[in-house]
Coordinates of N, CA and C in Angstrom, one line a residue:
Chain A
Q1 N -17.0 -6.3 9.2 CA -15.5 -6.2 9.0 C -15.3 -6.3 7.4
V2 N -14.6 -5.3 6.8 CA -14.4 -5.3 5.5 C -13.3 -6.4 5.1
Q3 N -13.5 -7.1 4.1 CA -12.5 -8.1 3.6 C -12.3 -8.1 2.1
L4 N -11.1 -8.1 1.6 CA -10.8 -8.1 0.2 C -10.1 -9.4 -0.2
Q5 N -10.4 -10.0 -1.2 CA -9.8 -11.3 -1.7 C -9.5 -11.2 -3.2
E6 N -8.2 -11.4 -3.5 CA -7.7 -11.4 -4.9 C -7.9 -12.8 -5.4
S7 N -8.2 -12.9 -6.7 CA -8.3 -14.2 -7.4 C -7.8 -14.0 -8.9
G8 N -7.3 -15.1 -9.4 CA -6.9 -15.1 -10.8 C -5.6 -16.0 -10.9
P9 N -5.2 -16.2 -12.2 CA -4.1 -17.2 -12.5 C -2.8 -16.8 -11.7
G10 N -2.2 -17.8 -11.4 CA -0.9 -17.5 -10.7 C 0.4 -17.6 -11.7
L11 N 0.0 -18.0 -12.9 CA 1.1 -18.1 -13.9 C 0.6 -17.5 -15.2
V12 N 1.3 -16.6 -15.8 CA 1.0 -15.9 -17.0 C 2.2 -16.0 -17.9
K13 N 2.0 -16.2 -19.2 CA 3.1 -16.3 -20.1 C 3.5 -14.8 -20.6
P14 N 4.8 -14.7 -20.9 CA 5.3 -13.4 -21.4 C 4.5 -13.0 -22.6
S15 N 4.1 -11.7 -22.7 CA 3.4 -11.0 -23.8 C 1.9 -11.1 -23.6
E16 N 1.4 -11.9 -22.7 CA 0.1 -12.2 -22.5 C -0.5 -11.1 -21.5
T17 N -1.7 -11.3 -21.2 CA -2.4 -10.3 -20.3 C -2.6 -10.9 -18.9
L18 N -2.3 -10.2 -17.9 CA -2.5 -10.7 -16.4 C -3.9 -10.0 -16.1
S19 N -4.7 -10.9 -15.5 CA -6.0 -10.6 -15.1 C -6.3 -11.0 -13.6
L20 N -6.7 -10.1 -12.9 CA -7.0 -10.3 -11.5 C -8.4 -9.8 -11.0
T21 N -9.0 -10.4 -10.1 CA -10.3 -9.7 -9.6 C -10.1 -9.6 -8.1
C22 N -10.7 -8.6 -7.5 CA -10.8 -8.5 -6.1 C -12.2 -8.4 -5.6
T23 N -12.6 -9.3 -4.8 CA -14.0 -9.4 -4.3 C -14.0 -8.8 -3.0
V24 N -14.9 -7.9 -2.8 CA -15.0 -7.1 -1.6 C -16.3 -7.7 -0.8
S25 N -16.0 -7.9 0.6 CA -17.2 -8.3 1.4 C -17.2 -7.4 2.6
G26 N -18.3 -7.2 3.3 CA -18.4 -6.3 4.4 C -18.4 -4.9 4.1
G27 N -18.4 -4.6 2.7 CA -18.4 -3.2 2.4 C -18.9 -3.2 0.9
S28 N -18.9 -2.0 0.3 CA -19.5 -1.9 -1.0 C -18.6 -1.0 -1.9
V29 N -18.3 -1.6 -3.1 CA -17.5 -0.8 -4.1 C -18.2 0.3 -4.6
S30 N -19.6 0.3 -4.4 CA -20.3 1.5 -4.9 C -20.5 2.7 -4.0
S31 N -19.7 2.5 -2.8 CA -19.7 3.6 -1.9 C -18.9 4.8 -2.5
G32 N -19.4 5.9 -2.3 CA -18.6 7.1 -2.8 C -17.5 7.6 -1.8
S33 N -17.3 6.9 -0.7 CA -16.4 7.3 0.3 C -14.9 6.7 0.1
Y34 N -14.8 5.9 -0.9 CA -13.5 5.2 -1.1 C -13.0 5.1 -2.5
Y35 N -11.8 4.9 -2.7 CA -11.2 4.5 -3.9 C -10.7 3.0 -3.8
W36 N -10.6 2.3 -4.9 CA -10.2 0.9 -4.8 C -9.0 0.7 -5.7
S37 N -7.9 0.2 -5.0 CA -6.5 0.3 -5.6 C -6.0 -1.1 -5.7
W38 N -5.0 -1.1 -6.7 CA -4.2 -2.2 -6.9 C -2.7 -1.8 -6.6
I39 N -2.0 -2.7 -5.9 CA -0.6 -2.4 -5.6 C 0.1 -3.7 -5.7
R40 N 1.4 -3.7 -6.1 CA 2.1 -4.8 -6.3 C 3.5 -4.8 -5.6
Q41 N 4.1 -6.0 -5.4 CA 5.3 -6.1 -4.6 C 6.2 -7.2 -5.3
P42 N 7.2 -7.0 -6.1 CA 8.0 -7.9 -6.6 C 8.7 -8.7 -5.5
P43 N 9.1 -10.0 -5.7 CA 9.6 -10.7 -4.5 C 10.8 -10.1 -3.9
G44 N 10.9 -9.9 -2.7 CA 12.0 -9.3 -1.9 C 12.1 -7.7 -2.1
K45 N 11.2 -7.2 -2.7 CA 11.3 -5.7 -3.1 C 10.2 -4.9 -2.4
G46 N 10.1 -3.6 -2.7 CA 9.2 -2.7 -2.2 C 7.9 -2.7 -2.9
L47 N 7.0 -1.8 -2.4 CA 5.7 -1.7 -2.9 C 5.5 -0.6 -4.1
E48 N 4.6 -1.0 -5.0 CA 4.4 -0.1 -6.2 C 2.9 0.0 -6.3
W49 N 2.3 1.3 -6.3 CA 1.0 1.5 -6.4 C 0.8 1.4 -8.1
I50 N -0.3 0.7 -8.4 CA -0.5 0.5 -9.9 C -1.7 1.5 -10.3
G51 N -2.7 1.6 -9.5 CA -3.8 2.5 -9.9 C -5.0 2.4 -9.0
Y52 N -6.0 3.2 -9.2 CA -7.2 3.0 -8.4 C -8.4 3.4 -9.4
I53 N -9.6 2.8 -8.9 CA -10.9 3.2 -9.6 C -11.9 3.7 -8.5
Y54 N -12.6 4.6 -9.0 CA -13.7 5.2 -8.1 C -15.1 4.5 -8.7
Y55 N -16.1 4.4 -7.7 CA -17.3 3.7 -8.2 C -17.9 4.2 -9.4
R56 N -17.8 5.5 -9.8 CA -18.3 6.0 -11.0 C -17.6 5.5 -12.2
G57 N -16.5 4.9 -12.0 CA -15.6 4.4 -13.1 C -14.4 5.3 -13.4
S58 N -14.3 6.4 -12.7 CA -13.1 7.1 -13.0 C -11.8 6.4 -12.4
T59 N -10.7 6.5 -13.3 CA -9.6 5.8 -12.9 C -8.3 6.8 -12.8
N60 N -7.3 6.3 -12.1 CA -6.0 6.9 -12.0 C -4.9 5.9 -12.1
Y61 N -4.0 6.0 -13.0 CA -3.0 4.9 -13.1 C -1.6 5.5 -12.9
N62 N -0.7 4.6 -12.5 CA 0.7 4.9 -12.4 C 1.3 5.1 -13.8
P63 N 2.0 6.1 -14.1 CA 2.6 6.3 -15.4 C 3.5 5.2 -15.8
S64 N 3.9 4.5 -14.8 CA 5.0 3.4 -15.1 C 4.3 2.2 -15.8
V65 N 3.0 2.0 -15.7 CA 2.1 1.1 -16.4 C 1.0 1.6 -17.1
K66 N 0.8 2.8 -17.3 CA -0.4 3.5 -17.7 C -0.8 2.9 -19.1
S67 N 0.2 2.6 -19.9 CA -0.2 2.2 -21.3 C -0.6 0.8 -21.4
R68 N -0.5 0.0 -20.3 CA -0.8 -1.4 -20.3 C -1.9 -1.8 -19.4
V69 N -2.3 -0.9 -18.6 CA -3.3 -1.3 -17.4 C -4.7 -0.8 -17.7
T70 N -5.6 -1.6 -17.2 CA -7.0 -1.3 -17.2 C -7.6 -1.7 -15.9
I71 N -8.2 -0.8 -15.0 CA -8.9 -1.2 -13.8 C -10.4 -0.9 -14.0
S72 N -11.2 -1.9 -13.7 CA -12.7 -1.8 -13.9 C -13.3 -2.2 -12.7
V73 N -14.7 -1.8 -12.6 CA -15.5 -2.2 -11.4 C -16.8 -2.8 -11.9
D74 N -17.2 -3.9 -11.2 CA -18.5 -4.5 -11.3 C -19.3 -4.5 -10.1
M75 N -20.2 -3.3 -10.0 CA -21.0 -3.2 -8.8 C -22.0 -4.3 -8.4
S76 N -22.4 -5.0 -9.5 CA -23.4 -6.1 -9.2 C -22.8 -7.3 -8.5
K77 N -21.4 -7.5 -8.8 CA -20.7 -8.5 -8.2 C -19.9 -8.0 -6.9
N78 N -19.8 -6.7 -6.7 CA -19.1 -6.1 -5.6 C -17.6 -6.5 -5.9
Q79 N -17.1 -6.3 -7.0 CA -15.7 -6.7 -7.4 C -15.1 -5.5 -8.2
F80 N -13.8 -5.4 -8.1 CA -13.1 -4.6 -9.1 C -11.9 -5.5 -9.7
S81 N -11.4 -5.1 -10.8 CA -10.5 -6.0 -11.6 C -9.3 -5.2 -12.1
L82 N -8.3 -6.0 -12.4 CA -7.1 -5.4 -13.0 C -6.6 -6.2 -14.2
K83 N -6.4 -5.5 -15.3 CA -5.8 -6.1 -16.5 C -4.5 -5.5 -16.9
L84 N -3.4 -6.2 -17.0 CA -2.2 -5.7 -17.3 C -1.7 -6.4 -18.5
S85 N -1.5 -5.9 -19.7 CA -1.1 -6.4 -20.9 C 0.3 -6.5 -21.2
S86 N 0.7 -7.3 -22.1 CA 2.1 -7.4 -22.6 C 3.1 -7.6 -21.5
V87 N 2.8 -8.5 -20.6 CA 3.6 -8.7 -19.3 C 4.9 -9.3 -19.7
T88 N 5.9 -9.0 -18.8 CA 7.3 -9.5 -18.9 C 7.6 -10.0 -17.5
A89 N 8.8 -10.6 -17.4 CA 9.2 -11.1 -16.1 C 9.2 -10.0 -15.0
A90 N 9.4 -8.8 -15.4 CA 9.4 -7.6 -14.5 C 8.1 -7.4 -13.8
D91 N 7.0 -8.1 -14.3 CA 5.7 -7.9 -13.8 C 5.4 -9.0 -12.8
T92 N 6.3 -9.9 -12.6 CA 6.2 -11.0 -11.6 C 6.2 -10.3 -10.2
A93 N 5.1 -10.6 -9.4 CA 5.0 -9.8 -8.1 C 3.8 -10.4 -7.3
V94 N 3.8 -10.1 -6.0 CA 2.5 -10.3 -5.4 C 1.6 -9.1 -5.7
Y95 N 0.5 -9.4 -6.0 CA -0.5 -8.4 -6.2 C -1.5 -8.2 -5.2
Y96 N -1.7 -7.0 -4.7 CA -2.6 -6.7 -3.6 C -3.7 -5.8 -4.1
C97 N -5.0 -6.1 -3.7 CA -6.0 -5.1 -3.9 C -6.2 -4.4 -2.4
A98 N -6.6 -3.1 -2.4 CA -6.7 -2.4 -1.2 C -7.8 -1.3 -1.3
R99 N -8.4 -1.1 -0.1 CA -9.4 0.1 -0.1 C -8.6 1.3 0.3
D100 N -8.9 2.4 -0.5 CA -8.2 3.6 -0.3 C -9.2 4.5 0.5
N101 N -8.9 4.7 1.7 CA -10.0 5.4 2.6 C -9.6 7.0 2.6
I102 N -10.6 7.8 2.8 CA -10.4 9.2 2.8 C -10.8 9.8 4.2
V103 N -10.0 10.3 4.9 CA -10.4 10.9 6.3 C -9.8 12.3 6.4
L104 N -10.7 13.4 6.4 CA -10.2 14.6 6.6 C -9.2 15.0 5.5
G105 N -9.4 14.5 4.3 CA -8.5 14.8 3.3 C -7.3 14.0 3.2
N106 N -7.1 13.1 4.1 CA -6.0 12.1 4.1 C -6.5 10.9 3.5
Y107 N -5.7 10.4 2.5 CA -5.9 9.1 1.8 C -5.0 8.0 2.4
Y108 N -5.5 6.9 2.7 CA -4.7 5.8 3.2 C -5.3 4.5 2.9
F109 N -4.5 3.4 2.8 CA -4.9 2.1 2.5 C -5.2 1.4 3.8
D110 N -6.6 1.4 4.1 CA -7.0 0.9 5.4 C -7.3 -0.7 5.4
Y111 N -7.7 -1.3 4.3 CA -7.9 -2.6 4.2 C -7.2 -3.2 2.9
W112 N -6.5 -4.4 3.1 CA -5.8 -5.0 2.0 C -6.3 -6.4 1.9
G113 N -6.2 -6.9 0.6 CA -6.4 -8.4 0.4 C -5.1 -9.0 0.9
Q114 N -5.1 -10.4 0.9 CA -4.0 -11.2 1.4 C -2.8 -11.1 0.4
G115 N -3.1 -10.8 -0.9 CA -2.2 -10.8 -1.9 C -2.1 -12.1 -2.7
T116 N -1.8 -12.0 -3.9 CA -1.7 -13.2 -4.8 C -0.4 -13.1 -5.6
L117 N 0.4 -14.1 -5.6 CA 1.6 -14.2 -6.4 C 1.3 -14.5 -7.8
V118 N 1.8 -13.6 -8.8 CA 1.6 -13.9 -10.2 C 3.0 -13.9 -10.7
T119 N 3.4 -15.0 -11.4 CA 4.6 -15.3 -11.9 C 4.5 -15.2 -13.5
V120 N 5.3 -14.5 -14.1 CA 5.4 -14.4 -15.6 C 6.5 -15.2 -16.1
S121 N 6.1 -16.3 -16.7 CA 7.2 -17.3 -17.4 C 6.5 -18.2 -18.3
S122 N 7.3 -18.5 -19.3 CA 6.9 -19.5 -20.2 C 7.0 -20.9 -19.9
Chain B
D1 N 7.2 12.2 -10.3 CA 6.7 11.4 -9.1 C 7.5 12.0 -8.0
I2 N 6.8 11.9 -6.7 CA 7.4 12.2 -5.5 C 8.2 11.1 -5.0
Q3 N 9.5 11.1 -4.7 CA 10.4 10.1 -4.3 C 10.4 10.2 -2.8
M4 N 10.3 9.0 -2.2 CA 10.3 8.9 -0.7 C 11.6 7.9 -0.3
T5 N 12.4 8.6 0.6 CA 13.6 7.9 0.9 C 13.5 7.6 2.5
Q6 N 13.6 6.4 2.8 CA 13.7 6.0 4.3 C 15.2 5.7 4.8
S7 N 15.3 6.0 6.0 CA 16.6 5.6 6.6 C 16.4 5.3 8.1
P8 N 17.1 4.2 8.5 CA 17.9 3.4 7.8 C 17.2 2.4 7.0
S9 N 17.9 1.7 6.1 CA 17.2 0.6 5.4 C 17.0 -0.6 6.2
S10 N 17.9 -0.8 7.3 CA 17.6 -1.9 8.3 C 18.2 -1.4 9.6
L11 N 17.7 -2.1 10.6 CA 18.2 -1.8 11.9 C 18.1 -3.0 12.8
S12 N 18.9 -3.1 13.7 CA 18.8 -4.2 14.7 C 18.6 -3.6 16.1
A13 N 17.6 -4.1 16.8 CA 17.2 -3.5 18.1 C 16.8 -4.7 19.1
S14 N 16.7 -4.3 20.3 CA 16.3 -5.2 21.3 C 14.9 -4.9 21.9
V15 N 14.3 -5.8 22.4 CA 13.0 -5.7 23.0 C 13.2 -4.6 24.1
G16 N 12.2 -3.6 24.0 CA 12.3 -2.5 25.0 C 13.0 -1.3 24.4
D17 N 13.7 -1.4 23.4 CA 14.4 -0.2 22.9 C 13.4 0.8 22.2
R18 N 13.9 2.0 22.2 CA 13.2 3.1 21.4 C 13.7 3.1 20.0
V19 N 12.9 3.0 19.0 CA 13.3 2.9 17.6 C 12.8 4.1 16.9
T20 N 13.5 4.8 16.1 CA 13.1 5.9 15.2 C 13.5 5.6 13.8
I21 N 12.5 5.7 12.9 CA 12.8 5.6 11.4 C 12.4 6.9 10.8
T22 N 13.2 7.3 9.8 CA 13.0 8.6 9.2 C 12.5 8.4 7.7
C23 N 11.8 9.3 7.2 CA 11.3 9.3 5.8 C 11.4 10.8 5.2
R24 N 12.0 10.8 4.1 CA 12.1 12.2 3.4 C 11.5 12.1 2.1
A25 N 10.7 13.2 1.9 CA 10.0 13.3 0.6 C 10.8 14.4 -0.3
S26 N 10.8 14.1 -1.6 CA 11.6 14.8 -2.6 C 11.0 16.2 -2.8
Q27 N 9.8 16.4 -2.3 CA 9.2 17.7 -2.3 C 8.2 17.8 -1.2
S28 N 7.7 19.0 -0.8 CA 6.8 19.1 0.3 C 5.5 18.4 0.1
I29 N 5.1 17.7 1.1 CA 3.8 16.9 1.0 C 2.9 17.2 2.1
G30 N 3.1 18.3 2.8 CA 2.3 18.7 4.0 C 2.4 17.6 5.0
T31 N 1.2 17.0 5.4 CA 1.2 15.9 6.3 C 0.5 14.7 5.7
Y32 N 0.6 14.7 4.3 CA -0.1 13.6 3.6 C 0.9 12.4 3.6
L33 N 1.2 11.8 4.8 CA 2.2 10.8 4.9 C 1.6 9.7 5.8
N34 N 1.8 8.5 5.3 CA 1.3 7.3 6.1 C 2.4 6.4 6.3
W35 N 2.3 5.6 7.4 CA 3.3 4.6 7.8 C 2.5 3.3 7.9
S36 N 3.1 2.2 7.3 CA 2.6 0.9 7.3 C 3.6 -0.1 7.9
Q37 N 3.2 -1.2 8.4 CA 4.0 -2.3 9.0 C 3.7 -3.5 8.0
Q38 N 4.8 -4.3 7.6 CA 4.5 -5.5 6.9 C 5.3 -6.6 7.5
K39 N 4.6 -7.6 7.9 CA 5.4 -8.8 8.4 C 5.5 -9.9 7.2
A40 N 6.5 -10.7 7.3 CA 6.8 -11.7 6.2 C 5.6 -12.4 5.8
G41 N 5.4 -12.4 4.5 CA 4.3 -13.1 3.8 C 2.9 -12.5 4.1
K42 N 2.8 -11.3 4.6 CA 1.5 -10.7 4.9 C 1.4 -9.4 4.3
A43 N 0.1 -9.0 4.1 CA -0.1 -7.6 3.5 C 0.3 -6.6 4.5
P44 N 0.7 -5.4 4.0 CA 0.9 -4.3 4.8 C -0.3 -3.9 5.7
K45 N 0.0 -3.3 6.8 CA -1.2 -2.9 7.8 C -0.8 -1.4 8.1
V46 N -1.8 -0.5 7.9 CA -1.6 0.9 8.2 C -1.4 1.0 9.7
L47 N -0.4 1.9 10.1 CA -0.3 2.3 11.5 C -0.7 3.7 11.8
I48 N -0.2 4.6 10.9 CA -0.4 6.0 11.1 C -0.8 6.6 9.8
Y49 N -1.8 7.6 9.8 CA -2.1 8.2 8.5 C -2.0 9.7 8.8
G50 N -2.0 10.6 7.9 CA -1.9 12.0 8.1 C -0.7 12.5 8.9
A51 N 0.4 11.7 8.8 CA 1.7 11.9 9.5 C 1.7 11.6 11.0
S52 N 0.5 11.7 11.6 CA 0.5 11.6 13.1 C -0.7 11.0 13.8
T53 N -1.7 10.7 12.9 CA -2.9 10.1 13.4 C -2.8 8.6 13.6
L54 N -3.0 8.1 14.8 CA -2.9 6.6 15.0 C -4.2 5.9 14.5
Q55 N -3.9 4.9 13.6 CA -5.1 4.2 13.1 C -5.7 3.4 14.2
S56 N -7.0 3.3 14.2 CA -7.7 2.6 15.2 C -7.2 1.2 15.5
G57 N -7.0 0.8 16.7 CA -6.5 -0.5 17.1 C -5.0 -0.6 17.2
V58 N -4.3 0.4 16.7 CA -2.8 0.3 16.7 C -2.3 0.8 18.1
P59 N -1.4 0.0 18.7 CA -0.9 0.3 20.1 C -0.2 1.8 20.1
S60 N -0.4 2.4 21.3 CA 0.1 3.7 21.4 C 1.5 3.9 21.5
R61 N 2.3 2.8 21.5 CA 3.7 2.9 21.5 C 4.2 3.4 20.1
F62 N 3.3 3.3 19.1 CA 3.7 3.9 17.8 C 3.2 5.3 17.7
S63 N 4.1 6.1 17.2 CA 3.8 7.5 17.0 C 4.5 8.1 15.7
G64 N 3.8 9.1 15.2 CA 4.4 9.7 14.0 C 4.5 11.3 14.1
S65 N 5.4 11.8 13.5 CA 5.5 13.3 13.4 C 6.2 13.7 12.1
G66 N 6.0 15.1 12.0 CA 6.7 15.8 10.8 C 5.7 16.4 9.9
S67 N 6.2 17.2 9.0 CA 5.4 17.8 7.9 C 6.5 18.4 7.0
G68 N 5.8 18.6 5.7 CA 6.7 19.1 4.7 C 7.4 18.1 4.0
T69 N 8.7 17.8 4.3 CA 9.5 16.8 3.6 C 10.1 15.9 4.6
D70 N 10.1 16.1 5.9 CA 10.7 15.2 6.9 C 9.8 14.7 7.8
F71 N 9.8 13.4 8.0 CA 8.9 12.6 8.8 C 9.6 11.7 9.7
T72 N 8.9 11.2 10.8 CA 9.5 10.2 11.7 C 8.5 9.3 12.2
L73 N 8.8 8.0 12.3 CA 8.0 7.0 13.0 C 8.7 6.6 14.1
T74 N 8.2 6.6 15.4 CA 8.8 6.2 16.5 C 8.1 5.1 17.2
I75 N 8.9 4.0 17.6 CA 8.3 3.0 18.6 C 9.0 3.1 19.8
S76 N 8.1 3.5 20.9 CA 8.7 4.0 22.2 C 9.4 2.8 23.0
S77 N 8.8 1.6 22.7 CA 9.3 0.4 23.5 C 9.1 -0.8 22.6
L78 N 10.1 -1.2 21.9 CA 9.9 -2.3 20.9 C 9.5 -3.6 21.5
Q79 N 8.4 -4.3 21.0 CA 7.9 -5.4 21.4 C 8.2 -6.6 20.4
P80 N 8.2 -7.8 20.8 CA 8.6 -8.9 19.9 C 7.8 -8.9 18.6
E81 N 6.5 -8.5 18.7 CA 5.6 -8.5 17.6 C 5.9 -7.4 16.6
D82 N 6.8 -6.4 16.9 CA 7.2 -5.4 16.1 C 8.2 -5.5 15.1
F83 N 8.8 -6.7 15.3 CA 9.9 -7.0 14.2 C 9.2 -7.2 12.8
A84 N 9.5 -6.3 12.0 CA 8.9 -6.4 10.6 C 9.5 -5.3 9.7
T85 N 9.0 -5.1 8.6 CA 9.4 -4.0 7.7 C 8.4 -2.8 7.6
Y86 N 8.9 -1.6 7.7 CA 8.1 -0.5 7.9 C 8.2 0.4 6.6
Y87 N 7.1 0.9 6.1 CA 7.1 1.7 4.8 C 6.4 2.9 5.1
C88 N 7.0 4.1 4.6 CA 6.3 5.4 4.6 C 5.6 5.4 3.1
Q89 N 4.6 6.2 2.9 CA 3.9 6.3 1.7 C 3.2 7.8 1.6
Q90 N 3.5 8.4 0.5 CA 2.8 9.7 0.4 C 1.5 9.5 -0.3
S91 N 0.6 10.4 0.2 CA -0.7 10.4 -0.5 C -1.1 11.9 -1.0
Y92 N 0.0 12.7 -1.0 CA -0.2 14.2 -1.5 C -0.6 14.2 -3.0
S93 N 0.0 13.2 -3.8 CA -0.3 13.3 -5.2 C -0.2 11.9 -5.7
T94 N -0.8 11.7 -7.0 CA -0.6 10.4 -7.7 C 0.5 10.6 -8.6
P95 N 1.4 9.5 -8.9 CA 1.2 8.2 -8.4 C 1.6 8.2 -6.9
R96 N 0.7 7.5 -6.1 CA 1.1 7.2 -4.7 C 2.4 6.5 -4.7
T97 N 3.5 6.9 -3.9 CA 4.8 6.3 -3.9 C 5.1 6.0 -2.4
F98 N 5.8 4.9 -2.3 CA 6.3 4.3 -1.1 C 7.8 4.5 -0.9
G99 N 8.2 4.5 0.4 CA 9.6 4.4 0.7 C 10.2 3.0 0.3
Q100 N 11.4 2.9 0.4 CA 12.0 1.5 0.1 C 11.8 0.5 1.2
G101 N 11.4 1.0 2.4 CA 11.2 0.1 3.5 C 12.4 0.1 4.5
T102 N 12.1 -0.1 5.8 CA 13.1 -0.2 6.8 C 12.8 -1.5 7.6
K103 N 13.8 -2.5 7.5 CA 13.6 -3.8 8.1 C 14.1 -3.7 9.6
V104 N 13.2 -4.0 10.6 CA 13.6 -3.9 11.9 C 13.8 -5.3 12.4
E105 N 15.0 -5.7 12.8 CA 15.4 -7.0 13.1 C 15.8 -7.1 14.6
I106 N 15.8 -8.3 15.1 CA 16.1 -8.7 16.5 C 17.7 -8.6 16.7
K107 N 18.1 -7.9 17.8 CA 19.5 -7.8 18.0 C 19.9 -8.9 18.9

């Protein structure tokens, strides 16, 4: 059974960098069959895809955050990470990591972490 | 970006009711459309991918249809555990985008 677990600070000051890590168990981030995504959800609001990484290191980011975001992968630790710079209160959200599966050309998020709330406040 | 619009934003229904939620894309996305269910305080869970393929382990009372720009999620007989928020999401292109959600509440 694949499991994903987010970790990182729950409180970040404005203008600083938000850093989160997703640890994958029961599966491998080095598998060429999946992308690994970050998705966020502001309190009481909908879902926003942030971006994904492929095991070879190629990335794809949402233009809404592209200038501030970096997603990286550490195959030795079976983890992938998110860094979001110059945060503001608008970045306060529950952050999820998810596996992006590909079946017959269809991409869908089949496994999710439990989510971690990150609050941006001084 | 492809905009996804769901209707209604919320609905009240009783156990046993047939429930239909619609999702419209701002451009044609073929059948690259997924439906997810999110319960309060939990991560979303995929129900349907490819517009109509039921994810393994999901009850058969859930079904999806549509192609192009118009899609439907149907719950044939609403159960107590189905009260949740439902999201459509397109995977035709990046950025991946979600509908605003439809909250299904108890009548």
